[in-house]
mmCIF file of N, CA and C in Angstrom:
data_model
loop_
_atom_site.group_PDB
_atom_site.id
_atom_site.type_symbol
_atom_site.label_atom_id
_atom_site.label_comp_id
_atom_site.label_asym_id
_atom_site.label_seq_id
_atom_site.Cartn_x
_atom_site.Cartn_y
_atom_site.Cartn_z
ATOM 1 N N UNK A 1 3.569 75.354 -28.626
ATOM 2 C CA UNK A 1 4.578 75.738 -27.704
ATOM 3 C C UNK A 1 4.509 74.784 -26.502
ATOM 4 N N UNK A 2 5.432 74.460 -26.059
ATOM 5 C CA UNK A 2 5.726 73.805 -25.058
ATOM 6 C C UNK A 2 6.233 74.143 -23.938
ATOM 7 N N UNK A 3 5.732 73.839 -22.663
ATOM 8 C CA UNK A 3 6.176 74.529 -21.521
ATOM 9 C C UNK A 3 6.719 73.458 -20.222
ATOM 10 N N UNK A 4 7.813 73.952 -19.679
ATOM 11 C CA UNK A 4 8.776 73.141 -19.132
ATOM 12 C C UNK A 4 8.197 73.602 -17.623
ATOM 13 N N UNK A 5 7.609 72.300 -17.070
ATOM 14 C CA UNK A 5 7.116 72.417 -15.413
ATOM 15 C C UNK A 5 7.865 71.226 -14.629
ATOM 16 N N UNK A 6 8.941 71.346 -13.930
ATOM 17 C CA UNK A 6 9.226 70.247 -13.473
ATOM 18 C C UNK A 6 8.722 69.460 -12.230
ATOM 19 N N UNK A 7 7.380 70.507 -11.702
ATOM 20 C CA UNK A 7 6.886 70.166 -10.860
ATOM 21 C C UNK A 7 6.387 68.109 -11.587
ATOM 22 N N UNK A 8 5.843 68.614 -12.918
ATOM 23 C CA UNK A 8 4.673 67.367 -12.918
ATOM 24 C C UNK A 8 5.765 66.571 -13.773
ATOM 25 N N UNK A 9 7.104 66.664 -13.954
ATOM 26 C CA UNK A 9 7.923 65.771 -14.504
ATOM 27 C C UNK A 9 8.427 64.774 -13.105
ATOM 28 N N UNK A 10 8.365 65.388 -11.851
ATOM 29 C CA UNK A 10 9.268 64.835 -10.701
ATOM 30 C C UNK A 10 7.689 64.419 -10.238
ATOM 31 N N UNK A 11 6.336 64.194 -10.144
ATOM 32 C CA UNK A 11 5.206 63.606 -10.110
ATOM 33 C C UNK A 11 5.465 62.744 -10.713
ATOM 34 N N UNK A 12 5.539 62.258 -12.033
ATOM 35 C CA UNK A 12 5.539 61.029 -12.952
ATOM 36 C C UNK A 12 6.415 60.384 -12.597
ATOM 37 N N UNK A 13 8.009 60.904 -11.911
ATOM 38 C CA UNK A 13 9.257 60.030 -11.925
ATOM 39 C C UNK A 13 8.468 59.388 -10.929
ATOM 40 N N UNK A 14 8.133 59.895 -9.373
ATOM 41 C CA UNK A 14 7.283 59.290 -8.446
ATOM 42 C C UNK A 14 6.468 58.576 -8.549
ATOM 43 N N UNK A 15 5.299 58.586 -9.311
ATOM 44 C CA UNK A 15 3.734 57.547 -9.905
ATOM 45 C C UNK A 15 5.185 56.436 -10.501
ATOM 46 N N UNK A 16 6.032 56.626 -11.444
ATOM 47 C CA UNK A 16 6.427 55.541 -12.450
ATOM 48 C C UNK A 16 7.481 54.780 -10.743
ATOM 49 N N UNK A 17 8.208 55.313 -10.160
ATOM 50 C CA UNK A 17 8.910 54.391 -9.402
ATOM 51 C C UNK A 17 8.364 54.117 -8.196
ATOM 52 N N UNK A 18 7.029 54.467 -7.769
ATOM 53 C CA UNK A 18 5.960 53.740 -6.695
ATOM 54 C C UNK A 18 5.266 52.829 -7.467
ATOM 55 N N UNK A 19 4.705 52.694 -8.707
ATOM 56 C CA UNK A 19 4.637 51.580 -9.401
ATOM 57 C C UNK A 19 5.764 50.419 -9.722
ATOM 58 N N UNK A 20 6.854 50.880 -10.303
ATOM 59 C CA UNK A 20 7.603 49.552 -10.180
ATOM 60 C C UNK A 20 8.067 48.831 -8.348
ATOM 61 N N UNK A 21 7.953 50.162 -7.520
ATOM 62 C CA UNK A 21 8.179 49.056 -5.859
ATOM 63 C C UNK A 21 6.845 48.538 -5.729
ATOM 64 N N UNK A 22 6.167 48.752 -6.019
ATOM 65 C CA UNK A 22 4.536 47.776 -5.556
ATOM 66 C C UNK A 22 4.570 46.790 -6.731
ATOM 67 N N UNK A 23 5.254 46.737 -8.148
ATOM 68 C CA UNK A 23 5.003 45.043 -8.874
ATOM 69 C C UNK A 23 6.178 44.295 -8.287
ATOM 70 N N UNK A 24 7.227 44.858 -7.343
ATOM 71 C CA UNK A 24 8.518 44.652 -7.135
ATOM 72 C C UNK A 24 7.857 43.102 -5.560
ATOM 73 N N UNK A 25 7.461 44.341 -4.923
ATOM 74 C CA UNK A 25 6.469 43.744 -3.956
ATOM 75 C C UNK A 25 5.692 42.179 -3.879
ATOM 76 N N UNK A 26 5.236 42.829 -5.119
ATOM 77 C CA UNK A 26 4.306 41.865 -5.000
ATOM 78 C C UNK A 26 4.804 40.346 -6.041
ATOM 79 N N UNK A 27 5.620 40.668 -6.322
ATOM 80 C CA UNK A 27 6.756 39.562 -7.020
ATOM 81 C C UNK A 27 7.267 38.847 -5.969
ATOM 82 N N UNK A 28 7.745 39.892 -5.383
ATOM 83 C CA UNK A 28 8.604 38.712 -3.600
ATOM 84 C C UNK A 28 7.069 38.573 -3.204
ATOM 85 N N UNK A 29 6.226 38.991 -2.795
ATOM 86 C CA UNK A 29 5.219 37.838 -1.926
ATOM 87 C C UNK A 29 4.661 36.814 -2.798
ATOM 88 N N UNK A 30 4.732 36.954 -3.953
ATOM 89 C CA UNK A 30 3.676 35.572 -4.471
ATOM 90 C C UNK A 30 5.561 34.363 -4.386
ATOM 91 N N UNK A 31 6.400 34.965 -4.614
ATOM 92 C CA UNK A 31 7.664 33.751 -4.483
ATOM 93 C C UNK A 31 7.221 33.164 -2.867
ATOM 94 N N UNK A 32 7.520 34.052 -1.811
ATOM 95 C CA UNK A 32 7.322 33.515 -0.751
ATOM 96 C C UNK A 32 5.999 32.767 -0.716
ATOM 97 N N UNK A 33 5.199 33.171 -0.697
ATOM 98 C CA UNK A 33 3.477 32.283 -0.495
ATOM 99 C C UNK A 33 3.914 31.017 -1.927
ATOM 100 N N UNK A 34 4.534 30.809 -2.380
ATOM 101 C CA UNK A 34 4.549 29.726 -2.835
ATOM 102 C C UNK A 34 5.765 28.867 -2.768
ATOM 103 N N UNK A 35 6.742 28.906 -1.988
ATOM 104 C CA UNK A 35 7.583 28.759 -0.918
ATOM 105 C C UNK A 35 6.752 28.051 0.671
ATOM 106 N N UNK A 36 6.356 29.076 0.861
ATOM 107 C CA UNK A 36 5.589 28.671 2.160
ATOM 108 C C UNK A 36 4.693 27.727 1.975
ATOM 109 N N UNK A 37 4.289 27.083 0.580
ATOM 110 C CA UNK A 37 2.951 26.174 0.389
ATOM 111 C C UNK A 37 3.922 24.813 0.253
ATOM 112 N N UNK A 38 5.137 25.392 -0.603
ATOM 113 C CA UNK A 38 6.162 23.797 -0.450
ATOM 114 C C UNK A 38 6.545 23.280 0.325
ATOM 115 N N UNK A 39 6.401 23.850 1.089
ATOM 116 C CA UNK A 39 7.102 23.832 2.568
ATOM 117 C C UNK A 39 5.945 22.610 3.310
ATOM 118 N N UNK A 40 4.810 23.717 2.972
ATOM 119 C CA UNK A 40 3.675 22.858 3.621
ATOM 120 C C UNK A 40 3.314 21.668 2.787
ATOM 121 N N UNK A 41 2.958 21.469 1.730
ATOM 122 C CA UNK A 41 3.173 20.441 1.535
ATOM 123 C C UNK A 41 4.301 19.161 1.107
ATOM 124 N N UNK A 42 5.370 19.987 1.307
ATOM 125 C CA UNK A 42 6.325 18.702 1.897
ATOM 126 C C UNK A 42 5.896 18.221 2.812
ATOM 127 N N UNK A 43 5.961 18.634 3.960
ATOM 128 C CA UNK A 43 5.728 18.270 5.414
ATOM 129 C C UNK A 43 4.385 17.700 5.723
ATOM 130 N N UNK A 44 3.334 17.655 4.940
ATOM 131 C CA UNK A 44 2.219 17.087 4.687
ATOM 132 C C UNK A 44 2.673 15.493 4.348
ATOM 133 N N UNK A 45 1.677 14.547 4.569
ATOM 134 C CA UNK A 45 2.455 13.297 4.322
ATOM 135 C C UNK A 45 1.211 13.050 3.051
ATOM 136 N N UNK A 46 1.446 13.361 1.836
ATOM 137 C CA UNK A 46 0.853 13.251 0.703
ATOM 138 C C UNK A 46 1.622 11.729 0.020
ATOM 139 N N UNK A 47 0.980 11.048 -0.879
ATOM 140 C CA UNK A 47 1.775 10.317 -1.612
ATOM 141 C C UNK A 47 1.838 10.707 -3.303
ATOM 142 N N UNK A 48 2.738 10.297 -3.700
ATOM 143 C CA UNK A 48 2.705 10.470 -5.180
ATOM 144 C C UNK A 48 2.104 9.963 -6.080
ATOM 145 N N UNK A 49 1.383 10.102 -7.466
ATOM 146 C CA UNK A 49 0.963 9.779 -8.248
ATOM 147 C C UNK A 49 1.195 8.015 -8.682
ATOM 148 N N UNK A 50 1.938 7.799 -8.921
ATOM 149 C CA UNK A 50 2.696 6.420 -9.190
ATOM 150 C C UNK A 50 1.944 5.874 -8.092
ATOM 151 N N UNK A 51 3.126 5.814 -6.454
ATOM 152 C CA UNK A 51 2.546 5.252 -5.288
ATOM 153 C C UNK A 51 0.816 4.685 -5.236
ATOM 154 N N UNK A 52 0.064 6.294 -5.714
ATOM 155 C CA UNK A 52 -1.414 5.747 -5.852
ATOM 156 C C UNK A 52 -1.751 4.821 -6.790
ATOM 157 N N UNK A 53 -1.334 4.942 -8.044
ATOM 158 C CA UNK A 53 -1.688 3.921 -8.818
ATOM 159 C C UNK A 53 -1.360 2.478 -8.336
ATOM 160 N N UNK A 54 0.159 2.059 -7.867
ATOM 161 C CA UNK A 54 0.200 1.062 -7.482
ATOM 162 C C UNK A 54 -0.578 0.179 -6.784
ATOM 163 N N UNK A 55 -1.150 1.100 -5.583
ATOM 164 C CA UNK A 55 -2.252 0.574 -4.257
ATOM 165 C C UNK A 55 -3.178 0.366 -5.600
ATOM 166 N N UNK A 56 -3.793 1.318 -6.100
ATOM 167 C CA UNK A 56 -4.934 0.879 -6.875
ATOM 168 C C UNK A 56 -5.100 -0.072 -7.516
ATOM 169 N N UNK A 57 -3.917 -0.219 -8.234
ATOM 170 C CA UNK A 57 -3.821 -1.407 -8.991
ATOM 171 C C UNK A 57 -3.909 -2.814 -8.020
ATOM 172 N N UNK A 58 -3.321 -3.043 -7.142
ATOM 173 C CA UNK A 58 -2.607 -3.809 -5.856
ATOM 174 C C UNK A 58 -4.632 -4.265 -5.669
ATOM 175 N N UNK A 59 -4.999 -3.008 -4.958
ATOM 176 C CA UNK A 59 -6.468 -3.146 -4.564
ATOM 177 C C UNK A 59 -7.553 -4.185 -5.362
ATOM 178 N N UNK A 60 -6.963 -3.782 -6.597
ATOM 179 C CA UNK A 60 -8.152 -4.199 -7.766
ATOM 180 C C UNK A 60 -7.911 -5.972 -8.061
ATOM 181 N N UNK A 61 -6.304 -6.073 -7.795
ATOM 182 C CA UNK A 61 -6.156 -7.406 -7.688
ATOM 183 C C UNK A 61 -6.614 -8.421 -6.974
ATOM 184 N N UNK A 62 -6.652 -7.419 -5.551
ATOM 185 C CA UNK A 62 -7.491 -8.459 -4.189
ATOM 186 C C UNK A 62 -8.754 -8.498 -4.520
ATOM 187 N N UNK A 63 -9.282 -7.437 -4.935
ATOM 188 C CA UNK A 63 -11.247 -7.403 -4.625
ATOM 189 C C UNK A 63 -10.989 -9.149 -6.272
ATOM 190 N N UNK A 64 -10.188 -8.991 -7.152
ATOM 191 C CA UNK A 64 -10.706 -9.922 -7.920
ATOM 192 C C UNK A 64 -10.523 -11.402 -7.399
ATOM 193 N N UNK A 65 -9.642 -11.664 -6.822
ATOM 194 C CA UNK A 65 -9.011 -12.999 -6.036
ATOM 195 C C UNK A 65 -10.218 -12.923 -5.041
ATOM 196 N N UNK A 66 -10.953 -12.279 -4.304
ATOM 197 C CA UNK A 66 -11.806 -12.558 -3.341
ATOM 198 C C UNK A 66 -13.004 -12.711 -4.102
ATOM 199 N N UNK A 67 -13.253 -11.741 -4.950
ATOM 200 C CA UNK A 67 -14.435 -12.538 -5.929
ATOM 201 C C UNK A 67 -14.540 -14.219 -6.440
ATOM 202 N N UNK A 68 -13.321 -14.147 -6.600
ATOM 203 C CA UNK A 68 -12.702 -15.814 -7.213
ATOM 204 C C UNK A 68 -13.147 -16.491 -6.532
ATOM 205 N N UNK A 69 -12.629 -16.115 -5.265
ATOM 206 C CA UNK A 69 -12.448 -16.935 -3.926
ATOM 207 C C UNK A 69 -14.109 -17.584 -3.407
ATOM 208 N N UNK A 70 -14.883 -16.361 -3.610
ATOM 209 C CA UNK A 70 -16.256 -16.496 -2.726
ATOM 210 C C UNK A 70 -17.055 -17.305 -3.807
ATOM 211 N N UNK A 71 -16.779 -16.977 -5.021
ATOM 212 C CA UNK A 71 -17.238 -17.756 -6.173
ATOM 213 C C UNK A 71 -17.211 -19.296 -5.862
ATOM 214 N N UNK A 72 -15.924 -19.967 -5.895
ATOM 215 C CA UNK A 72 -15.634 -20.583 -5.275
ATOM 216 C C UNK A 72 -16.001 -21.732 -3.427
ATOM 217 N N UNK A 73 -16.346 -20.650 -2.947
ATOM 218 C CA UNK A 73 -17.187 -21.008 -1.732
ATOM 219 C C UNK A 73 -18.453 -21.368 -1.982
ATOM 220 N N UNK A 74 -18.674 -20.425 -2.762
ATOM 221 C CA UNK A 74 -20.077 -20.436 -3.058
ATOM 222 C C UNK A 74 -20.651 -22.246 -3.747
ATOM 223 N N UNK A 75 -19.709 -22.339 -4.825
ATOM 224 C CA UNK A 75 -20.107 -23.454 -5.511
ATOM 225 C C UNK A 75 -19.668 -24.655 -4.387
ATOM 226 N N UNK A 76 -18.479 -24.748 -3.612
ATOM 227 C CA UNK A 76 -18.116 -25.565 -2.432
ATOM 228 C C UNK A 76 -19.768 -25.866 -1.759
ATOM 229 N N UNK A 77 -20.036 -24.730 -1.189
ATOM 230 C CA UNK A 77 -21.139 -24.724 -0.244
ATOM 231 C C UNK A 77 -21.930 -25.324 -1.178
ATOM 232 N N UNK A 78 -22.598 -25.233 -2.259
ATOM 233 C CA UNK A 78 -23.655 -26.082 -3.208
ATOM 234 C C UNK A 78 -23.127 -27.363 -2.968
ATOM 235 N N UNK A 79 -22.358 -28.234 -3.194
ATOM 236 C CA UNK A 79 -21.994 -29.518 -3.332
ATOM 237 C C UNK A 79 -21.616 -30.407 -2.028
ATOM 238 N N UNK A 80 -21.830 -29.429 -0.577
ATOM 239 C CA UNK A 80 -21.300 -29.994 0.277
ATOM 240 C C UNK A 80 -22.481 -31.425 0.255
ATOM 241 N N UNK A 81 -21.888 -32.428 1.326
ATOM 242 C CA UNK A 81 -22.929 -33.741 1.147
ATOM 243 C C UNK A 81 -23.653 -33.144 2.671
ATOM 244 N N UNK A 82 -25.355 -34.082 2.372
ATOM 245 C CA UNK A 82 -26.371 -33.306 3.429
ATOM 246 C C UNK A 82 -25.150 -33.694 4.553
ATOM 247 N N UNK A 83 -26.174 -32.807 5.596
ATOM 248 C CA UNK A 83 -25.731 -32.796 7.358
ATOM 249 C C UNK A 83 -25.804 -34.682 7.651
ATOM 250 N N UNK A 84 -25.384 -34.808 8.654
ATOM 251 C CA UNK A 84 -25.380 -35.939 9.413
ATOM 252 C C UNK A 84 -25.907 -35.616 10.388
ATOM 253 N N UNK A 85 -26.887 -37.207 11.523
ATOM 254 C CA UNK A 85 -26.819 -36.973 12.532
ATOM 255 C C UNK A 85 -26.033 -36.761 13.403
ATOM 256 N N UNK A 86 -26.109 -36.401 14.458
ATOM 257 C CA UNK A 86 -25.238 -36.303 15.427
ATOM 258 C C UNK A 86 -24.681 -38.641 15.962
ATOM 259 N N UNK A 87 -25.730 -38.625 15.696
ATOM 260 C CA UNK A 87 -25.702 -40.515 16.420
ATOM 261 C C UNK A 87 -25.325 -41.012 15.026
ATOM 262 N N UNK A 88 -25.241 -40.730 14.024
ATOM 263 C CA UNK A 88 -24.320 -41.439 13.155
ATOM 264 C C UNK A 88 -22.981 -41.943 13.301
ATOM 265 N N UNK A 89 -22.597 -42.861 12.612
ATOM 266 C CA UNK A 89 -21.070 -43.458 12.732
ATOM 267 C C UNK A 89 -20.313 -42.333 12.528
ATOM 268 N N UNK A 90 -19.522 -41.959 13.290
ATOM 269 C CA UNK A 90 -18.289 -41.312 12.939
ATOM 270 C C UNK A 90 -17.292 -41.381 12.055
ATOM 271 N N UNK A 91 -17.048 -40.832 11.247
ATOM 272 C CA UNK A 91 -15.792 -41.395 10.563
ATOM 273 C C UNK A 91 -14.694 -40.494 10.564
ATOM 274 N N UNK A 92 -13.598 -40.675 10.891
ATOM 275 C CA UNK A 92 -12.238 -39.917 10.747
ATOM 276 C C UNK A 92 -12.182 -38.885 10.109
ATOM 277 N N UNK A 93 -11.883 -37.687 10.977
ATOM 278 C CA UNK A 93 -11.754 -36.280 10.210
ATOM 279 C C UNK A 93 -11.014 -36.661 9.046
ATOM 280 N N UNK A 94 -10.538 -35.385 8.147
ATOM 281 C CA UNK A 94 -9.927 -35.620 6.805
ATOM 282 C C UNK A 94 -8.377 -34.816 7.578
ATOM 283 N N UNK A 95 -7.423 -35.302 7.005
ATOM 284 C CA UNK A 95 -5.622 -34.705 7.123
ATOM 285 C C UNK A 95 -6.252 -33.410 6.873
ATOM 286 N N UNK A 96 -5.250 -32.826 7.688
ATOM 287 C CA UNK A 96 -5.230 -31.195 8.078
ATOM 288 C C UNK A 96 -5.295 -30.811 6.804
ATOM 289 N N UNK A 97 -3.976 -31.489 5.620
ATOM 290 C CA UNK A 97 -3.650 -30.735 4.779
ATOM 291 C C UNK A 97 -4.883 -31.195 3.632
ATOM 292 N N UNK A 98 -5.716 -31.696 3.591
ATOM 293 C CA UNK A 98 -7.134 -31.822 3.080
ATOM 294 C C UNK A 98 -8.411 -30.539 3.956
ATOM 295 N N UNK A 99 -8.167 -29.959 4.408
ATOM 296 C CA UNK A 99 -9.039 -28.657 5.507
ATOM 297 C C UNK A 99 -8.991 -27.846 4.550
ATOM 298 N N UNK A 100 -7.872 -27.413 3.953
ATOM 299 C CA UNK A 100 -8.153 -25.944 3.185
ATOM 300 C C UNK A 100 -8.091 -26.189 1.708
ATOM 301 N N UNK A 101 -8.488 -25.270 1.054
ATOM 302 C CA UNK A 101 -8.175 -25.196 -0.021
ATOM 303 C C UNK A 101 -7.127 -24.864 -1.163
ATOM 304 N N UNK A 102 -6.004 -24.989 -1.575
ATOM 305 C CA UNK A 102 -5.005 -24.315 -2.070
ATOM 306 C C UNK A 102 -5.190 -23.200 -2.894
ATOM 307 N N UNK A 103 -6.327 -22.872 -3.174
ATOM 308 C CA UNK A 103 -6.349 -21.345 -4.088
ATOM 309 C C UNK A 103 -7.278 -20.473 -3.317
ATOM 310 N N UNK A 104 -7.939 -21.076 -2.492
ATOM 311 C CA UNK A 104 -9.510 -19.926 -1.200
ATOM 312 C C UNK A 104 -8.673 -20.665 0.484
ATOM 313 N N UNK A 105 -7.997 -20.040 0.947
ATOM 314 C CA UNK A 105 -7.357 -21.044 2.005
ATOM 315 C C UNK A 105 -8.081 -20.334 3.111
ATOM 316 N N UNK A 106 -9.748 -19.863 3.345
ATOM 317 C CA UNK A 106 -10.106 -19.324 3.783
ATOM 318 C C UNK A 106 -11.549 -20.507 3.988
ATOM 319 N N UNK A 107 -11.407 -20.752 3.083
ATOM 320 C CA UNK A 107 -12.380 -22.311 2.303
ATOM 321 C C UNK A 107 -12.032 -23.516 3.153
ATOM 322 N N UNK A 108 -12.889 -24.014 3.868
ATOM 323 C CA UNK A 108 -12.183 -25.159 5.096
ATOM 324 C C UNK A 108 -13.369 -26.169 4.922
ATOM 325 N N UNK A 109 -12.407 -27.531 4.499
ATOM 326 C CA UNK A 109 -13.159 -28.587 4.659
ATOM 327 C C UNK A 109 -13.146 -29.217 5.546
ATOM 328 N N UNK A 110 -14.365 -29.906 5.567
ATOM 329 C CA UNK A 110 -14.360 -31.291 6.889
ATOM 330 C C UNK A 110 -14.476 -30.572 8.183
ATOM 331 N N UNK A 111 -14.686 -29.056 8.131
ATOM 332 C CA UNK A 111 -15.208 -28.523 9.320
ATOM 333 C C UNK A 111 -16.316 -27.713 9.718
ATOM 334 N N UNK A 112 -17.268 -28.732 10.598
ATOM 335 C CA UNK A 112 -18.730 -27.739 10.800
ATOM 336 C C UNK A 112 -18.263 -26.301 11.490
ATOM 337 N N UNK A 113 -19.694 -25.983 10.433
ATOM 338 C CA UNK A 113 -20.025 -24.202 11.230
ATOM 339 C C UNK A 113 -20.453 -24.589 12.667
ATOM 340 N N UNK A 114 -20.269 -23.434 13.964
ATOM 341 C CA UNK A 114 -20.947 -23.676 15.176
ATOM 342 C C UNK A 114 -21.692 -22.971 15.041
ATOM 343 N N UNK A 115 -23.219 -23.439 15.874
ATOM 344 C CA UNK A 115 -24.486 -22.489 15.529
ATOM 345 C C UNK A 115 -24.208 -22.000 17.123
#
């Protein structure tokens, strides 16, 4: 037998529609809090994926050209001819465009270090 209480039928309508406004709830705050994070990071000055790779790539090119480069110095500096005296004959600097190097232009001939 079954018995008709509408007390605990109008309880359940209540439990069932205070449950759907609290998942209702909490649906609009997780939209907003993730709204509010786009927001923030728009306005953040982040760069994009790509952008980074580029620098990286960009980066990896210089550190190798300066490796080149010092490589380069390096073997320069082995072959320079000894020092001179100071009371030695002079002889004519070398043309400007004989000073640098065309691939290390950082690389300078025909000019002493100052101690």
């Amino acid at each position: 037998m079954q018995s008709e209480n509408r007390f605990f039928d109008d309880l359940a309508k209540l439990v069932n529609g205070a449950a759907g406004t609290v998942a209702g709830m909490s649906r609009e705050f997780e939209a907003n809090a993730r709204e509010k994070a786009r927001e923030w990071m728009g306005g953040a000055d982040f760069v994009s994926r790509e952008e980074f790779d580029a620098v990286k790539a960009l980066a990896a090119s210089a550190r190798a050209k300066r490796s080149n480069c010092s490589r380069r110095a390096s073997t320069r500096w082995k072959e320079r001819p000894p020092n001179l005296s100071r009371k030695a004959s002079r002889r004519p600097s070398p043309s400007p465009a004989r000073w640098t190097d065309p691939v290390c232009p950082f690389i300078l001939h025909g000019v002493k270090a100052r101690r």
